[in-house]
Amino acid sequence: MNKYEVRITQTHIDYYHVNAKNEHEAKAFVKAQINDPKGWIYATKVETIKRTPKVDYALKISKEGEVIYD
């Protein structure tokens, strides 16, 4: 039996509601919220949509974990 390294890309989309003076400030508030969730609360996450994971590749690897090029 062979050993493989398999890479999976997983993404999700978050939606936030925020009070702001303009679009620039709204984006800044949400970015601040994401970077420091325990800091000042600017925005409220209202929904998350998870996307289907995508298999990017599978590469055969050696016992030492190195890729084997056939």
XYZ file of N, CA and C in Angstrom:
210
model
N 0.843 -1.165 0.000
C 0.000 0.000 0.000
C 0.902 1.246 0.000
N 0.501 2.279 -0.719
C 1.261 3.519 -0.828
C 0.686 4.594 0.087
N 1.531 5.573 0.424
C 1.087 6.703 1.227
C 0.977 7.920 0.306
N -0.082 8.725 0.506
C -0.335 9.898 -0.324
C -0.575 11.128 0.530
N -0.157 12.254 0.008
C -0.524 13.549 0.585
C -1.672 14.081 -0.270
N -2.786 14.397 0.378
C -3.961 14.889 -0.344
C -4.283 16.286 0.178
N -4.384 17.241 -0.756
C -4.727 18.609 -0.350
C -6.192 18.885 -0.662
N -6.885 19.420 0.334
C -8.296 19.780 0.213
C -8.419 21.287 0.456
N -9.144 21.977 -0.416
C -9.444 23.391 -0.213
C -10.863 23.494 0.321
N -10.999 24.151 1.480
C -12.314 24.341 2.091
C -12.526 25.831 2.305
N -13.658 26.322 1.878
C -13.957 27.738 2.063
C -15.371 27.906 2.607
N -15.595 29.079 3.141
C -16.931 29.435 3.590
C -17.123 30.938 3.383
N -18.359 31.369 3.397
C -18.695 32.778 3.224
C -19.451 33.235 4.466
N -18.978 34.323 5.086
C -19.641 34.900 6.251
C -20.328 36.196 5.857
N -21.494 36.434 6.437
C -22.239 37.670 6.225
C -22.368 38.392 7.565
N -22.075 39.700 7.579
C -22.135 40.508 8.791
C -23.096 41.672 8.600
N -23.701 42.111 9.700
C -24.477 43.350 9.726
C -23.704 44.324 10.606
N -23.597 45.578 10.139
C -22.808 46.576 10.859
C -23.394 47.968 10.610
N -23.360 48.801 11.635
C -23.739 50.202 11.486
C -22.474 51.005 11.192
N -22.503 51.805 10.116
C -21.335 52.584 9.731
C -21.771 53.810 8.939
N -20.854 54.794 8.844
C -21.142 56.022 8.104
C -21.105 55.802 6.590
N -20.271 54.842 6.158
C -20.120 54.601 4.724
C -19.560 53.197 4.499
N -19.432 52.822 3.228
C -18.949 51.484 2.864
C -17.541 51.230 3.393
N -16.658 52.230 3.287
C -15.272 52.079 3.755
C -15.243 51.773 5.255
N -16.017 52.528 6.023
C -16.056 52.308 7.464
C -16.664 50.945 7.794
N -17.699 50.547 7.064
C -18.321 49.235 7.288
C -17.301 48.117 7.094
N -16.535 48.199 6.009
C -15.511 47.177 5.749
C -14.444 47.185 6.841
N -14.030 48.384 7.273
C -13.011 48.493 8.320
C -13.512 47.906 9.637
N -14.769 48.160 9.983
C -15.326 47.623 11.222
C -15.358 46.093 11.200
N -15.793 45.522 10.080
C -15.867 44.057 10.001
C -14.463 43.463 10.036
N -13.522 44.070 9.346
C -12.138 43.571 9.368
C -11.569 43.629 10.787
N -11.850 44.718 11.511
C -11.391 44.834 12.896
C -12.024 43.751 13.763
N -13.284 43.469 13.528
C -13.993 42.429 14.288
C -13.370 41.059 14.048
N -13.035 40.766 12.797
C -12.449 39.465 12.459
C -11.047 39.333 13.056
N -10.252 40.408 12.985
C -8.873 40.361 13.475
C -8.776 40.320 14.986
N -9.757 40.865 15.692
C -9.738 40.870 17.158
C -11.150 40.638 17.684
N -11.618 39.379 17.640
C -12.995 39.091 18.039
C -13.307 39.412 19.499
N -12.276 39.527 20.347
C -12.521 39.840 21.763
C -12.454 41.342 22.026
N -12.148 42.110 20.990
C -12.065 43.562 21.136
C -13.439 44.200 21.047
N -13.471 45.452 20.649
C -14.709 46.209 20.513
C -15.620 45.528 19.504
N -16.875 45.354 19.822
C -17.807 44.658 18.921
C -18.420 45.666 17.958
N -18.035 45.555 16.701
C -18.535 46.441 15.657
C -19.646 45.794 14.840
N -19.518 44.479 14.611
C -20.384 43.798 13.651
C -20.940 42.508 14.247
N -22.041 42.071 13.683
C -22.663 40.822 14.093
C -22.712 39.882 12.895
N -22.147 38.694 13.075
C -22.227 37.693 12.002
C -23.654 37.163 11.963
N -24.273 37.205 10.781
C -25.671 36.792 10.673
C -25.856 35.486 9.915
N -24.841 35.078 9.137
C -24.967 33.819 8.407
C -23.600 33.355 7.927
N -23.446 32.040 7.842
C -22.257 31.427 7.265
C -22.710 30.362 6.293
N -22.140 30.402 5.094
C -22.436 29.389 4.080
C -21.139 28.633 3.814
N -21.163 27.342 4.074
C -19.990 26.499 3.819
C -20.070 25.938 2.412
N -18.963 26.020 1.715
C -18.897 25.485 0.360
C -18.414 24.040 0.393
N -18.731 23.306 -0.655
C -18.305 21.918 -0.759
C -16.779 21.866 -0.885
N -16.101 21.056 -0.054
C -14.645 20.935 -0.162
C -14.238 20.423 -1.546
N -13.093 20.896 -2.021
C -12.575 20.513 -3.332
C -11.246 19.785 -3.137
N -11.100 18.612 -3.747
C -9.840 17.880 -3.701
C -8.925 18.486 -4.764
N -7.792 19.037 -4.332
C -6.866 19.692 -5.252
C -5.912 18.699 -5.915
N -5.349 17.814 -5.112
C -4.421 16.831 -5.669
C -4.161 15.702 -4.673
N -3.570 14.622 -5.184
C -3.074 13.523 -4.356
C -1.700 13.167 -4.915
N -0.671 13.251 -4.079
C 0.692 12.960 -4.502
C 1.244 11.794 -3.691
N 1.871 10.855 -4.384
C 2.494 9.731 -3.686
C 3.713 10.259 -2.928
N 3.854 9.835 -1.642
C 4.982 10.280 -0.834
C 5.729 9.085 -0.252
N 7.002 9.329 0.058
C 7.852 8.293 0.649
C 7.546 8.161 2.144
N 8.168 7.189 2.794
C 7.999 7.015 4.238
C 8.491 8.234 5.018
N 9.420 8.998 4.396
C 9.950 10.194 5.027
C 9.078 11.413 4.758
N 8.024 11.251 3.955
C 7.121 12.351 3.671
C 7.496 13.173 2.451
N 8.449 12.689 1.638
C 8.867 13.393 0.430
C 8.053 12.919 -0.764
N 7.726 13.851 -1.671
C 6.966 13.514 -2.882
C 7.808 12.594 -3.771
N 7.164 11.549 -4.299
C 7.834 10.619 -5.204
C 7.403 10.991 -6.629
N 8.386 11.355 -7.434
C 8.105 11.690 -8.840
C 8.390 10.477 -9.678
N 7.354 9.919 -10.304
C 7.514 8.712 -11.142
C 7.958 9.083 -12.527
